[in-house]
């Protein structure tokens, strides 16, 4: 597979095939190219009901692309679909420049952004799965076929091709084993959190919608040591690939875990969806999802539809969700924060917005919590310590019979403390 060169001059192209969101998809392709440090110098579109099996584009359009590439010194064409191996080869012959499809572009972006061992492994698996069907004898020097029939008389090129496939398959198998071992550790950590009954809230949504900015805003206000717990944020597609999980402690002492997941994009390669299922397990096991939406982008309805389809594709369904319309400060004349049911219009950089978001979150994750009055004898100070540490204590009073506390508790805590409960 070619390694894409930074600052390379490229042309983006695609076939409409009567797609409702084709214009947006092409705009996004240009943004993806820019995210990979390419200089987009031209764009070619063709209105066809379907792509051609052999060359994707029609013959006349290939000539047009060739002329545009020559006129703009472009060295690569990026196509807005995943191409078959034969389409890749035939287009390259027709236009005289290197050709990449949308899938390879996204894979390359992920490869440059992966930081943790898990993310690096997931991306490599996806890259190898993409490369496997695209191996071809012409890619190596041993591509001459020998005469005669039978395995013993196959050409050296075919033998080399089979060898390459075996090497790739062995590498994929090893990486999957490594990923499975890492998943076991993650499962253990999730099981421990479930045992401790700490609610989990997951931020999901389109790439660059503001998930990391939202998380950092909440961490600055509610994390024990926010300066060491913030996550990377930048105004770019796929700024973060790793799921970050942080604990937040509210003023009333109640805690929950907040996770920031990898962003989505239209036509997310199926290889990546499969590989990143482990990373997205935090969202799959969440008590509440917050879909962060770039409300300032005119295409936000398409982004929401793609997010919801991707969640469904990876099996994340039937989890309560808050629709969080971010970047309201960039929409002229928009008042924020505004809360309507499970919808919030807000800015991740605004204190009042984050306070409103926290209030909405707590209504969901603490819906089954109850407030009771407890009377704990003075000789059972460890119970008072437990309540002050683990529950939301509203008031503490000392009476003749012991320590009287008004506290909000979850169902498990309510069971543990039932013997100390008294009439309100």
Tab-separated table of C-alpha atoms in Angstrom:
chain	number	residue	atom	x	y	z
A	1	UNK	CA	0.000	0.000	0.000
A	2	UNK	CA	1.269	3.480	-0.858
A	3	UNK	CA	2.270	5.777	1.958
A	4	UNK	CA	0.535	9.095	1.425
A	5	UNK	CA	2.911	12.038	1.413
A	6	UNK	CA	2.144	15.198	3.405
A	7	UNK	CA	1.392	18.369	1.440
A	8	UNK	CA	0.833	16.315	-1.664
A	9	UNK	CA	-1.374	17.988	-4.281
A	10	UNK	CA	-4.517	15.928	-4.709
A	11	UNK	CA	-7.793	15.925	-6.617
A	12	UNK	CA	-10.967	14.687	-4.915
A	13	UNK	CA	-13.642	12.939	-6.923
A	14	UNK	CA	-16.862	10.989	-6.649
A	15	UNK	CA	-20.001	9.689	-8.317
A	16	UNK	CA	-23.347	11.012	-7.124
A	17	UNK	CA	-25.383	7.835	-7.721
A	18	UNK	CA	-28.369	9.988	-6.771
A	19	UNK	CA	-27.131	10.197	-3.158
A	20	UNK	CA	-29.194	12.609	-1.072
A	21	UNK	CA	-26.148	13.814	0.892
A	22	UNK	CA	-23.615	13.703	-1.932
A	23	UNK	CA	-22.638	17.397	-1.679
A	24	UNK	CA	-21.951	17.050	2.028
A	25	UNK	CA	-20.046	13.797	1.487
A	26	UNK	CA	-17.748	15.523	-1.014
A	27	UNK	CA	-17.204	18.472	1.343
A	28	UNK	CA	-16.310	16.009	4.060
A	29	UNK	CA	-13.869	14.233	1.717
A	30	UNK	CA	-12.045	17.540	1.207
A	31	UNK	CA	-11.942	18.038	4.985
A	32	UNK	CA	-10.538	14.542	5.437
A	33	UNK	CA	-7.857	15.284	2.850
A	34	UNK	CA	-6.982	18.498	4.669
A	35	UNK	CA	-6.852	16.582	7.959
A	36	UNK	CA	-4.149	14.439	6.393
A	37	UNK	CA	-2.170	17.530	5.318
A	38	UNK	CA	-3.079	17.394	1.635
A	39	UNK	CA	-3.437	20.320	-0.687
A	40	UNK	CA	-6.734	19.854	-2.546
A	41	UNK	CA	-6.221	21.524	-5.938
A	42	UNK	CA	-9.257	20.233	-7.817
A	43	UNK	CA	-12.562	18.399	-7.657
A	44	UNK	CA	-14.260	16.162	-10.213
A	45	UNK	CA	-17.838	14.861	-9.983
A	46	UNK	CA	-19.841	12.560	-12.202
A	47	UNK	CA	-23.603	12.063	-12.165
A	48	UNK	CA	-24.211	8.359	-12.679
A	49	UNK	CA	-26.811	5.977	-11.274
A	50	UNK	CA	-24.021	3.535	-10.416
A	51	UNK	CA	-20.266	3.251	-10.749
A	52	UNK	CA	-18.736	1.195	-13.542
A	53	UNK	CA	-17.468	-2.209	-12.427
A	54	UNK	CA	-14.086	-1.901	-14.133
A	55	UNK	CA	-13.130	1.766	-13.917
A	56	UNK	CA	-15.668	3.346	-11.496
A	57	UNK	CA	-15.802	6.466	-13.720
A	58	UNK	CA	-16.746	6.627	-17.364
A	59	UNK	CA	-13.905	6.795	-19.932
A	60	UNK	CA	-14.503	10.474	-20.698
A	61	UNK	CA	-14.363	11.400	-17.024
A	62	UNK	CA	-11.010	9.598	-16.648
A	63	UNK	CA	-9.617	11.781	-19.432
A	64	UNK	CA	-10.988	14.880	-17.688
A	65	UNK	CA	-9.310	13.862	-14.422
A	66	UNK	CA	-6.017	13.270	-16.225
A	67	UNK	CA	-6.120	16.752	-17.778
A	68	UNK	CA	-7.015	18.389	-14.455
A	69	UNK	CA	-4.168	16.571	-12.696
A	70	UNK	CA	-1.667	17.718	-15.313
A	71	UNK	CA	-2.915	21.302	-15.188
A	72	UNK	CA	-2.586	21.461	-11.385
A	73	UNK	CA	0.519	19.293	-10.869
A	74	UNK	CA	-1.595	16.861	-8.811
A	75	UNK	CA	0.065	13.540	-8.041
A	76	UNK	CA	-2.869	11.715	-6.486
A	77	UNK	CA	-6.589	11.211	-6.978
A	78	UNK	CA	-8.795	10.513	-3.936
A	79	UNK	CA	-12.109	8.794	-4.689
A	80	UNK	CA	-15.149	9.174	-2.417
A	81	UNK	CA	-15.898	5.441	-2.155
A	82	UNK	CA	-14.097	2.217	-1.363
A	83	UNK	CA	-12.739	0.895	-4.653
A	84	UNK	CA	-12.215	-2.701	-5.680
A	85	UNK	CA	-8.624	-3.795	-6.388
A	86	UNK	CA	-9.288	-3.840	-10.141
A	87	UNK	CA	-10.881	-0.381	-10.055
A	88	UNK	CA	-7.821	1.011	-8.275
A	89	UNK	CA	-5.469	-0.427	-10.890
A	90	UNK	CA	-7.609	0.587	-13.872
A	91	UNK	CA	-8.139	4.157	-12.679
A	92	UNK	CA	-4.398	4.577	-12.100
A	93	UNK	CA	-3.746	3.418	-15.663
A	94	UNK	CA	-6.397	5.795	-16.988
A	95	UNK	CA	-5.407	8.978	-15.134
A	96	UNK	CA	-1.635	8.512	-14.774
A	97	UNK	CA	-1.466	9.412	-11.048
A	98	UNK	CA	-1.645	7.452	-7.822
A	99	UNK	CA	-5.158	6.647	-6.618
A	100	UNK	CA	-6.468	6.335	-3.068
A	101	UNK	CA	-10.035	5.643	-2.010
A	102	UNK	CA	-11.912	7.119	0.943
A	103	UNK	CA	-11.249	4.044	3.071
A	104	UNK	CA	-7.473	4.251	2.665
A	105	UNK	CA	-7.545	7.974	3.451
A	106	UNK	CA	-9.427	7.417	6.721
A	107	UNK	CA	-7.168	4.492	7.644
A	108	UNK	CA	-4.094	6.663	7.085
A	109	UNK	CA	-5.526	9.430	9.277
A	110	UNK	CA	-6.242	6.912	12.028
A	111	UNK	CA	-2.715	5.507	11.710
A	112	UNK	CA	-1.122	8.923	12.265
A	113	UNK	CA	-3.417	9.754	15.216
A	114	UNK	CA	-3.245	6.470	17.136
A	115	UNK	CA	-1.294	6.856	20.373
A	116	UNK	CA	-2.105	4.018	22.781
A	117	UNK	CA	-1.009	0.453	22.146
A	118	UNK	CA	-4.640	-0.621	21.805
A	119	UNK	CA	-5.474	2.042	19.203
A	120	UNK	CA	-2.291	1.318	17.241
A	121	UNK	CA	-3.157	-2.402	17.193
A	122	UNK	CA	-6.747	-1.736	16.123
A	123	UNK	CA	-5.659	0.503	13.267
A	124	UNK	CA	-3.025	-1.965	12.037
A	125	UNK	CA	-5.609	-4.753	11.952
A	126	UNK	CA	-7.915	-2.545	9.875
A	127	UNK	CA	-5.076	-1.588	7.504
A	128	UNK	CA	-4.061	-5.213	6.959
A	129	UNK	CA	-7.668	-6.270	6.355
A	130	UNK	CA	-7.917	-3.517	3.745
A	131	UNK	CA	-4.603	-4.504	2.120
A	132	UNK	CA	-5.264	-8.268	1.978
A	133	UNK	CA	-7.635	-8.379	-1.020
A	134	UNK	CA	-5.531	-5.720	-2.778
A	135	UNK	CA	-2.357	-7.784	-2.980
A	136	UNK	CA	-1.506	-8.421	-6.608
A	137	UNK	CA	1.348	-10.210	-8.386
A	138	UNK	CA	2.191	-7.017	-10.267
A	139	UNK	CA	3.084	-5.426	-6.933
A	140	UNK	CA	6.267	-7.506	-6.816
A	141	UNK	CA	8.950	-8.498	-9.283
A	142	UNK	CA	8.097	-12.215	-9.217
A	143	UNK	CA	4.975	-11.869	-11.299
A	144	UNK	CA	5.745	-14.027	-14.328
A	145	UNK	CA	3.608	-17.140	-14.761
A	146	UNK	CA	5.357	-20.383	-15.623
A	147	UNK	CA	4.012	-22.789	-18.225
A	148	UNK	CA	2.064	-25.986	-17.602
A	149	UNK	CA	-0.502	-26.814	-14.951
A	150	UNK	CA	-0.506	-27.876	-11.334
A	151	UNK	CA	0.833	-26.292	-8.174
A	152	UNK	CA	4.427	-27.288	-8.844
A	153	UNK	CA	4.428	-25.330	-12.089
A	154	UNK	CA	2.876	-22.111	-10.800
A	155	UNK	CA	4.801	-18.948	-11.479
A	156	UNK	CA	7.032	-17.432	-8.852
A	157	UNK	CA	4.756	-14.388	-8.742
A	158	UNK	CA	1.721	-16.404	-7.698
A	159	UNK	CA	3.814	-18.240	-5.113
A	160	UNK	CA	5.027	-14.901	-3.735
A	161	UNK	CA	1.440	-13.614	-3.658
A	162	UNK	CA	0.272	-16.611	-1.639
A	163	UNK	CA	3.213	-16.128	0.697
A	164	UNK	CA	2.308	-12.458	1.200
A	165	UNK	CA	-1.283	-13.423	2.005
A	166	UNK	CA	-0.149	-15.993	4.565
A	167	UNK	CA	2.144	-13.431	6.211
A	168	UNK	CA	-0.675	-10.876	6.430
A	169	UNK	CA	-3.154	-13.414	7.797
A	170	UNK	CA	-0.663	-14.569	10.446
A	171	UNK	CA	0.004	-10.962	11.432
A	172	UNK	CA	-3.738	-10.220	11.697
A	173	UNK	CA	-4.242	-13.316	13.860
A	174	UNK	CA	-1.421	-12.268	16.203
A	175	UNK	CA	-2.716	-8.710	16.510
A	176	UNK	CA	-6.211	-10.009	17.304
A	177	UNK	CA	-4.753	-12.172	20.076
A	178	UNK	CA	-2.920	-9.135	21.461
A	179	UNK	CA	-6.129	-7.110	21.307
A	180	UNK	CA	-8.085	-9.866	23.042
A	181	UNK	CA	-5.588	-9.882	25.914
A	182	UNK	CA	-5.933	-6.106	26.235
A	183	UNK	CA	-9.727	-6.477	26.145
A	184	UNK	CA	-9.586	-8.876	29.110
A	185	UNK	CA	-7.904	-6.179	31.199
A	186	UNK	CA	-10.480	-3.619	30.120
A	187	UNK	CA	-13.311	-6.021	30.967
A	188	UNK	CA	-11.859	-6.563	34.448
A	189	UNK	CA	-11.768	-2.789	35.015
A	190	UNK	CA	-15.361	-2.427	33.785
A	191	UNK	CA	-16.528	-5.299	36.007
A	192	UNK	CA	-14.891	-3.663	39.027
A	193	UNK	CA	-16.665	-0.381	38.286
A	194	UNK	CA	-19.993	-2.197	37.948
A	195	UNK	CA	-19.346	-3.909	41.271
A	196	UNK	CA	-18.787	-0.508	42.850
A	197	UNK	CA	-21.985	0.748	41.178
A	198	UNK	CA	-20.441	3.866	39.699
A	199	UNK	CA	-22.673	5.073	36.825
A	200	UNK	CA	-21.000	5.363	33.403
A	201	UNK	CA	-21.765	8.192	30.975
A	202	UNK	CA	-20.318	8.030	27.438
A	203	UNK	CA	-19.841	10.919	25.026
A	204	UNK	CA	-20.514	9.843	21.443
A	205	UNK	CA	-20.945	11.694	18.189
A	206	UNK	CA	-19.415	12.912	14.981
A	207	UNK	CA	-15.728	13.675	14.832
A	208	UNK	CA	-14.877	17.257	15.822
A	209	UNK	CA	-18.303	17.867	17.402
A	210	UNK	CA	-16.699	18.920	20.689
A	211	UNK	CA	-16.729	15.734	22.789
A	212	UNK	CA	-13.215	16.266	24.184
A	213	UNK	CA	-13.887	19.958	24.851
A	214	UNK	CA	-17.064	19.006	26.706
A	215	UNK	CA	-15.205	16.390	28.725
A	216	UNK	CA	-12.423	18.800	29.644
A	217	UNK	CA	-14.934	21.449	30.669
A	218	UNK	CA	-16.596	19.004	33.051
A	219	UNK	CA	-13.247	17.720	34.334
A	220	UNK	CA	-12.092	21.232	35.203
A	221	UNK	CA	-15.138	21.635	37.423
A	222	UNK	CA	-15.699	18.183	38.885
A	223	UNK	CA	-12.491	16.100	38.726
A	224	UNK	CA	-10.412	15.668	41.890
A	225	UNK	CA	-7.218	16.688	40.081
A	226	UNK	CA	-8.355	18.218	36.757
A	227	UNK	CA	-4.895	19.378	35.691
A	228	UNK	CA	-3.748	15.752	35.353
A	229	UNK	CA	-6.930	14.344	33.856
A	230	UNK	CA	-7.773	16.499	30.853
A	231	UNK	CA	-7.885	14.855	27.425
A	232	UNK	CA	-6.399	16.032	24.138
A	233	UNK	CA	-8.596	18.405	22.156
A	234	UNK	CA	-8.074	20.181	18.853
A	235	UNK	CA	-10.229	21.598	16.060
A	236	UNK	CA	-9.530	18.758	13.632
A	237	UNK	CA	-11.112	15.535	12.432
A	238	UNK	CA	-10.251	12.476	14.544
A	239	UNK	CA	-8.136	14.447	17.021
A	240	UNK	CA	-8.473	11.565	19.479
A	241	UNK	CA	-8.885	7.836	18.839
A	242	UNK	CA	-8.476	6.450	22.335
A	243	UNK	CA	-11.353	6.129	24.739
A	244	UNK	CA	-10.570	8.166	27.868
A	245	UNK	CA	-12.391	7.361	31.113
A	246	UNK	CA	-12.340	9.823	34.024
A	247	UNK	CA	-14.135	9.947	37.380
A	248	UNK	CA	-16.131	13.039	38.281
A	249	UNK	CA	-17.186	13.899	41.828
A	250	UNK	CA	-20.123	16.270	42.224
A	251	UNK	CA	-20.427	18.806	45.069
A	252	UNK	CA	-22.840	16.467	46.906
A	253	UNK	CA	-20.159	13.721	46.802
A	254	UNK	CA	-21.911	11.546	44.213
A	255	UNK	CA	-19.593	10.128	41.558
A	256	UNK	CA	-19.845	8.946	37.981
A	257	UNK	CA	-17.477	7.944	35.204
A	258	UNK	CA	-17.313	9.925	31.970
A	259	UNK	CA	-15.815	8.439	28.804
A	260	UNK	CA	-14.829	10.191	25.576
A	261	UNK	CA	-15.036	7.861	22.552
A	262	UNK	CA	-13.666	7.964	19.006
A	263	UNK	CA	-15.659	10.195	16.658
A	264	UNK	CA	-17.687	8.948	13.709
A	265	UNK	CA	-17.729	9.983	10.075
A	266	UNK	CA	-19.841	9.033	7.067
A	267	UNK	CA	-18.777	5.837	5.305
A	268	UNK	CA	-16.617	4.838	8.267
A	269	UNK	CA	-14.670	1.829	6.926
A	270	UNK	CA	-16.136	-1.468	8.100
A	271	UNK	CA	-12.615	-2.626	8.962
A	272	UNK	CA	-12.384	0.197	11.497
A	273	UNK	CA	-15.870	-0.423	12.865
A	274	UNK	CA	-14.915	-4.061	13.533
A	275	UNK	CA	-11.526	-3.179	15.020
A	276	UNK	CA	-12.834	-0.401	17.257
A	277	UNK	CA	-15.701	-2.379	18.780
A	278	UNK	CA	-13.434	-3.006	21.765
A	279	UNK	CA	-12.714	0.704	22.160
A	280	UNK	CA	-16.409	1.506	21.905
A	281	UNK	CA	-17.279	-1.058	24.581
A	282	UNK	CA	-17.296	1.831	27.058
A	283	UNK	CA	-20.252	3.261	25.169
A	284	UNK	CA	-21.930	-0.140	24.837
A	285	UNK	CA	-21.797	-0.597	28.634
A	286	UNK	CA	-22.797	2.958	29.534
A	287	UNK	CA	-25.807	3.850	31.645
A	288	UNK	CA	-26.270	7.026	29.599
A	289	UNK	CA	-25.086	8.271	26.210
A	290	UNK	CA	-24.571	11.926	25.369
A	291	UNK	CA	-24.611	12.509	21.626
A	292	UNK	CA	-22.572	15.670	21.124
A	293	UNK	CA	-23.669	17.520	17.979
A	294	UNK	CA	-21.868	20.348	16.167
A	295	UNK	CA	-24.884	22.678	16.157
A	296	UNK	CA	-22.916	25.325	14.252
A	297	UNK	CA	-22.455	23.050	11.231
A	298	UNK	CA	-25.345	23.324	8.752
A	299	UNK	CA	-25.009	19.597	8.072
A	300	UNK	CA	-25.603	18.582	11.678
A	301	UNK	CA	-28.815	16.589	10.887
A	302	UNK	CA	-26.783	14.354	8.536
A	303	UNK	CA	-24.112	13.975	11.230
A	304	UNK	CA	-26.727	12.890	13.761
A	305	UNK	CA	-28.175	10.324	11.352
A	306	UNK	CA	-24.719	8.888	10.656
A	307	UNK	CA	-23.903	8.720	14.381
A	308	UNK	CA	-27.105	6.854	15.142
A	309	UNK	CA	-26.557	4.439	12.228
A	310	UNK	CA	-22.976	3.755	13.356
A	311	UNK	CA	-24.110	3.100	16.927
A	312	UNK	CA	-26.680	0.650	15.605
A	313	UNK	CA	-24.098	-1.038	13.363
A	314	UNK	CA	-21.845	-1.744	16.339
A	315	UNK	CA	-24.729	-2.994	18.457
A	316	UNK	CA	-25.239	-0.005	20.752
A	317	UNK	CA	-28.997	0.327	21.149
A	318	UNK	CA	-31.625	0.886	23.835
A	319	UNK	CA	-29.407	3.064	26.041
A	320	UNK	CA	-30.893	6.382	27.251
A	321	UNK	CA	-29.449	9.311	25.310
A	322	UNK	CA	-29.142	13.055	25.796
A	323	UNK	CA	-28.940	15.098	22.595
A	324	UNK	CA	-26.335	17.795	23.316
A	325	UNK	CA	-26.255	20.531	20.658
A	326	UNK	CA	-22.802	22.054	21.147
A	327	UNK	CA	-21.146	25.218	19.749
A	328	UNK	CA	-24.290	27.312	20.229
A	329	UNK	CA	-21.938	30.264	20.772
A	330	UNK	CA	-21.023	30.020	17.076
A	331	UNK	CA	-24.657	30.289	15.925
A	332	UNK	CA	-25.676	33.911	15.656
A	333	UNK	CA	-28.727	34.802	17.727
A	334	UNK	CA	-28.913	31.439	19.538
A	335	UNK	CA	-29.684	31.596	23.251
A	336	UNK	CA	-27.946	29.081	25.488
A	337	UNK	CA	-28.073	27.085	27.578
A	338	UNK	CA	-31.548	25.820	26.719
A	339	UNK	CA	-32.934	22.537	28.034
A	340	UNK	CA	-36.007	20.840	26.599
A	341	UNK	CA	-36.582	17.329	27.876
A	342	UNK	CA	-33.481	15.306	26.952
A	343	UNK	CA	-32.212	17.984	24.556
A	344	UNK	CA	-29.744	20.705	25.506
A	345	UNK	CA	-28.406	23.583	23.425
A	346	UNK	CA	-25.103	24.655	24.956
A	347	UNK	CA	-21.484	25.678	24.550
A	348	UNK	CA	-18.779	23.441	25.980
A	349	UNK	CA	-16.805	26.603	26.843
A	350	UNK	CA	-19.588	28.172	28.918
A	351	UNK	CA	-19.899	27.584	32.692
A	352	UNK	CA	-23.687	27.894	32.790
A	353	UNK	CA	-23.992	25.447	29.908
A	354	UNK	CA	-21.858	22.843	31.659
A	355	UNK	CA	-23.850	23.275	34.878
A	356	UNK	CA	-27.072	22.693	32.919
A	357	UNK	CA	-25.570	19.629	31.252
A	358	UNK	CA	-24.521	18.182	34.618
A	359	UNK	CA	-28.022	18.727	35.978
A	360	UNK	CA	-29.486	16.867	32.998
A	361	UNK	CA	-26.981	14.023	33.425
A	362	UNK	CA	-27.736	13.623	37.127
A	363	UNK	CA	-31.486	13.439	36.481
A	364	UNK	CA	-30.823	10.365	34.349
A	365	UNK	CA	-28.117	8.458	36.174
A	366	UNK	CA	-29.511	9.101	39.643
A	367	UNK	CA	-33.175	8.577	38.753
A	368	UNK	CA	-33.386	5.518	41.018
A	369	UNK	CA	-31.705	7.245	43.989
A	370	UNK	CA	-33.741	7.962	47.105
A	371	UNK	CA	-33.367	10.483	49.904
A	372	UNK	CA	-33.856	9.204	53.461
A	373	UNK	CA	-33.069	10.131	57.043
A	374	UNK	CA	-30.697	7.857	58.949
A	375	UNK	CA	-29.815	7.589	62.631
A	376	UNK	CA	-26.431	5.953	63.293
A	377	UNK	CA	-25.378	5.105	66.891
A	378	UNK	CA	-22.236	6.876	68.093
A	379	UNK	CA	-20.363	3.556	68.443
A	380	UNK	CA	-20.728	2.880	64.689
A	381	UNK	CA	-18.654	5.723	63.372
A	382	UNK	CA	-17.494	3.617	60.413
A	383	UNK	CA	-21.051	3.799	59.005
A	384	UNK	CA	-21.015	7.587	59.231
A	385	UNK	CA	-17.612	7.633	57.518
A	386	UNK	CA	-18.984	5.373	54.748
A	387	UNK	CA	-22.020	7.583	54.209
A	388	UNK	CA	-19.988	10.779	54.104
A	389	UNK	CA	-17.559	9.187	51.661
A	390	UNK	CA	-19.927	7.305	49.353
A	391	UNK	CA	-23.360	8.928	49.557
A	392	UNK	CA	-24.757	12.400	48.996
A	393	UNK	CA	-25.172	13.698	52.545
A	394	UNK	CA	-27.363	16.797	52.672
A	395	UNK	CA	-27.193	17.408	56.397
A	396	UNK	CA	-25.621	16.007	59.565
A	397	UNK	CA	-26.936	16.529	63.075
A	398	UNK	CA	-25.936	15.104	66.443
A	399	UNK	CA	-28.793	13.993	68.690
A	400	UNK	CA	-28.949	12.054	71.931
A	401	UNK	CA	-29.294	8.668	70.185
A	402	UNK	CA	-26.486	9.181	67.647
A	403	UNK	CA	-25.635	10.891	64.363
A	404	UNK	CA	-28.636	11.902	62.262
A	405	UNK	CA	-27.994	12.242	58.529
A	406	UNK	CA	-30.170	13.099	55.544
A	407	UNK	CA	-28.613	11.380	52.522
A	408	UNK	CA	-29.413	10.444	48.946
A	409	UNK	CA	-28.459	6.835	48.186
A	410	UNK	CA	-28.559	4.375	45.316
A	411	UNK	CA	-30.555	1.111	45.619
A	412	UNK	CA	-27.553	-0.932	46.833
A	413	UNK	CA	-26.607	1.663	49.430
A	414	UNK	CA	-30.243	1.839	50.518
A	415	UNK	CA	-30.161	-1.900	51.216
A	416	UNK	CA	-26.934	-1.650	53.240
A	417	UNK	CA	-28.245	1.260	55.333
A	418	UNK	CA	-31.855	0.131	55.766
A	419	UNK	CA	-31.386	-0.806	59.454
A	420	UNK	CA	-30.411	2.821	60.208
A	421	UNK	CA	-33.303	4.420	58.319
A	422	UNK	CA	-35.812	6.392	60.373
A	423	UNK	CA	-38.935	8.357	59.559
A	424	UNK	CA	-38.209	11.640	57.810
